[in-house]
Short mmCIF file of C-alpha atoms in Angstrom, two decimals:
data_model
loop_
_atom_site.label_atom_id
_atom_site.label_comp_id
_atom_site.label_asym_id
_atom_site.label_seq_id
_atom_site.Cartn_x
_atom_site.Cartn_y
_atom_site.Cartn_z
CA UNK T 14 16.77 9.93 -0.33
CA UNK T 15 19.66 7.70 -0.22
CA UNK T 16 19.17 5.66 3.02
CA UNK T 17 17.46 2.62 4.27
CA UNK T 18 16.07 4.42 7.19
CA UNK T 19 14.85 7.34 5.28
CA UNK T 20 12.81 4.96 3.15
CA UNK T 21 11.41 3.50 5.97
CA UNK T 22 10.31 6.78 7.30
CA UNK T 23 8.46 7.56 3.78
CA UNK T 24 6.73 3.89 4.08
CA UNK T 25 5.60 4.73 7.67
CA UNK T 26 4.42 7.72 6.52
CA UNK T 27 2.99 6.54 3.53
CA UNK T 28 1.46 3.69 5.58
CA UNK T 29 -0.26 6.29 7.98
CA UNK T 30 -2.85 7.54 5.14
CA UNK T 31 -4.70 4.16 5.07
CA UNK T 32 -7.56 5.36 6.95
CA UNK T 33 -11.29 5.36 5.47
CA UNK T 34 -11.30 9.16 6.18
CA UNK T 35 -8.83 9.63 4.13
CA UNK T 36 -10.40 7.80 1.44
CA UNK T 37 -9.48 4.00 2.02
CA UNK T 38 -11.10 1.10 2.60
CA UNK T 39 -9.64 0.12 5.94
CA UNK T 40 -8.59 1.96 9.21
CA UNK T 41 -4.81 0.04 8.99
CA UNK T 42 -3.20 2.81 9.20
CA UNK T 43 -4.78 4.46 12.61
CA UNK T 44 -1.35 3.69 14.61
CA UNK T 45 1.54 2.60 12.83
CA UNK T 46 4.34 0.80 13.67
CA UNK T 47 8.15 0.20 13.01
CA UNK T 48 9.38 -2.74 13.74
CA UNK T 49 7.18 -4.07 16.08
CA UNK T 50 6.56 -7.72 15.79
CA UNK T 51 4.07 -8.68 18.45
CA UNK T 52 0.53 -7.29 18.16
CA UNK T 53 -2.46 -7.44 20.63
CA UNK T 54 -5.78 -7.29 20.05
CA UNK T 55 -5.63 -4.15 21.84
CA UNK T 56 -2.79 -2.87 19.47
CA UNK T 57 -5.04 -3.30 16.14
CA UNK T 58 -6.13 -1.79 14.02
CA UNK T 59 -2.73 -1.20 12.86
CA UNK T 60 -0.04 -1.02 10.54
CA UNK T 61 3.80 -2.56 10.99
CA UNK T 62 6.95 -1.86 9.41
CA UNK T 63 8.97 -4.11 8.96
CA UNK T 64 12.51 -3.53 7.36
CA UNK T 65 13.76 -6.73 5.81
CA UNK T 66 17.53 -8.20 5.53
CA UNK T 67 20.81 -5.86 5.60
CA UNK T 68 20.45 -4.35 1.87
CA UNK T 69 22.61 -5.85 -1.03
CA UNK T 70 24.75 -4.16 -3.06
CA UNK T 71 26.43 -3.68 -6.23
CA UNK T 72 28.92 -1.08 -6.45
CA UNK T 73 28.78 1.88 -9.19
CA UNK T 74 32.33 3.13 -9.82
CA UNK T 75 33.96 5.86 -8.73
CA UNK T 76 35.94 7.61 -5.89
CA UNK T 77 32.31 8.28 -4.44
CA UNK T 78 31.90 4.24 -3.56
CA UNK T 79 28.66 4.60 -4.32
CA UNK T 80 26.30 1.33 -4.34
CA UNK T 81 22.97 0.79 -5.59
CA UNK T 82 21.34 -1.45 -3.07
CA UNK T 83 18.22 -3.63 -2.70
CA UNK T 84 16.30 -3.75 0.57
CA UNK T 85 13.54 -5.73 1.62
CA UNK T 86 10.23 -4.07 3.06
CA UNK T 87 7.23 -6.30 4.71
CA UNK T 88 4.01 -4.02 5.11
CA UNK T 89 1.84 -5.59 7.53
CA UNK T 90 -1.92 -3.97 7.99
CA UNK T 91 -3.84 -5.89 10.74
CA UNK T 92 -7.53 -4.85 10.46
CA UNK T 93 -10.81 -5.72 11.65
CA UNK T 94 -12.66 -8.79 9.89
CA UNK T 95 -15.70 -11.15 9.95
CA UNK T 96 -14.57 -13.75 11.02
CA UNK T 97 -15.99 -16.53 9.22
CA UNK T 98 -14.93 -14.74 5.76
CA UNK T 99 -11.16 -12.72 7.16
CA UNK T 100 -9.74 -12.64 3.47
CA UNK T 101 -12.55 -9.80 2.52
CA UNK T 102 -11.19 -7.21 4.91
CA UNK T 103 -7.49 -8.62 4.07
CA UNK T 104 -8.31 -8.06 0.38
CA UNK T 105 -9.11 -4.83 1.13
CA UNK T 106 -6.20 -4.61 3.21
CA UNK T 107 -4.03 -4.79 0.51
CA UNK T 108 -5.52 -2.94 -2.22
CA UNK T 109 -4.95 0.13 0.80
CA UNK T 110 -1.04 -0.96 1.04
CA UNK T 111 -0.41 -1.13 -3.02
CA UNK T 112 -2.26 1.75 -3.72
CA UNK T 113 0.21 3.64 -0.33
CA UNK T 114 3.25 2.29 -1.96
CA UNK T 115 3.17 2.44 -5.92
CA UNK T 116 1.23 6.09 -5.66
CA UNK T 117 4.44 7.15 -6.46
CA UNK T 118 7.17 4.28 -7.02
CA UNK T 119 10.02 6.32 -7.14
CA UNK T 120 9.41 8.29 -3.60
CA UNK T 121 9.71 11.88 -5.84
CA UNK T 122 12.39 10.40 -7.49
CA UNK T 123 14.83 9.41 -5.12
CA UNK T 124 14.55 5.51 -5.73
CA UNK T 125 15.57 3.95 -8.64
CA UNK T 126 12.78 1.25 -7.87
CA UNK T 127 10.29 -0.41 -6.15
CA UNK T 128 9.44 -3.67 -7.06
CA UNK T 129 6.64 -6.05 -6.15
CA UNK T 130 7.82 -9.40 -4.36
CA UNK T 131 4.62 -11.30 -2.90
CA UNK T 132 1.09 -10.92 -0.57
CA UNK T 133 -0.12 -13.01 2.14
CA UNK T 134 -2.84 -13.61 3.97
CA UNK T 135 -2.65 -14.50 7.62
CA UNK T 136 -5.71 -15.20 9.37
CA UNK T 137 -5.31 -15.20 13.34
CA UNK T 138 -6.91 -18.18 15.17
CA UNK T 139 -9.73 -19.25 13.92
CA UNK T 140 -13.22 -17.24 15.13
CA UNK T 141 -10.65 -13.95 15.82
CA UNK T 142 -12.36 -10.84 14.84
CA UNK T 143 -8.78 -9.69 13.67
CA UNK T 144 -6.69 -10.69 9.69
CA UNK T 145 -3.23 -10.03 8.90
CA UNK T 146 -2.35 -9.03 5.06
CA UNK T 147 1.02 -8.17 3.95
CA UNK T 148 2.89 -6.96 1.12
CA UNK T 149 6.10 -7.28 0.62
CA UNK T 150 8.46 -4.89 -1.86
CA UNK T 151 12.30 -4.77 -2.83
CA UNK T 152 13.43 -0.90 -3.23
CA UNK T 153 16.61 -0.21 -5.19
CA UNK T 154 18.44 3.01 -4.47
CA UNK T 155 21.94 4.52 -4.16
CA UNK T 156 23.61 5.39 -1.39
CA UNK T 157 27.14 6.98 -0.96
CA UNK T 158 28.95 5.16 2.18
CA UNK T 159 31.10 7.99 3.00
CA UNK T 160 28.06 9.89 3.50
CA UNK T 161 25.10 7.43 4.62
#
């Protein structure tokens, strides 16, 4: 896996297995999305993709022009919540996401890394039945630009 989009396609993926049937603690997974930024009610519970600034690079050497590059990944799992306490369900919320993503950190060994950047916490208006968590991760990987 040498591509930003592939990696996206493993974290949607990935993403998808959050589901208490499958042995998590929320249902964020049940629909997933990529790149969608504006969620209804109706919409939740749900997961969102979102891929982060155009990756950075450092070039490797070569005649290949290969880089290693750094992209930016926001996981987003909107689940169901009491509303006078929303950070329980987002707490659980993101034990779901780390446990998705760092099961296996380098994707069967196709990433050089992914690295841990910051969680938040977004409760929706006050009294909404509805909390936002998301994770956010850097991935390091190669890719050859003749052959993206």
């Amino acid at each position: 896996m040498n591509d930003y989009e592939q990696i996206g396609t493993v974290l949607a993926e990935r993403l998808a297995q959050i589901t208490v049937a499958l042995g998590a603690e929320t249902d964020a997974g049940a629909r997933v999305y990529r790149g969608r930024r504006n969620i209804s009610d109706e919409l939740m519970p749900c997961a969102v993709l979102i891929e982060g600034n155009t990756p950075s690079g450092e070039r490797r050497g070569g005649r290949s022009i290969e880089y290693t590059l750094a992209a930016d990944y926001a996981l987003h799992a909107y689940v169901p919540c009491d509303p006078d306490n929303p950070n329980v369900a987002a707490h659980a919320a993101l034990r779901d996401l780390k446990r998705q993503v760092f099961v296996d950190s380098t994707f069967g060994g196709t990433v050089k890394d992914v690295a841990f950047v910051s969680t938040d916490i977004a409760p929706r208006a006050d009294g909404a039945a509805f909390v936002l968590a998301t994770l956010s991760i850097t991935v390091t990987f190669y890719e050859r630009m003749a052959a993206p």
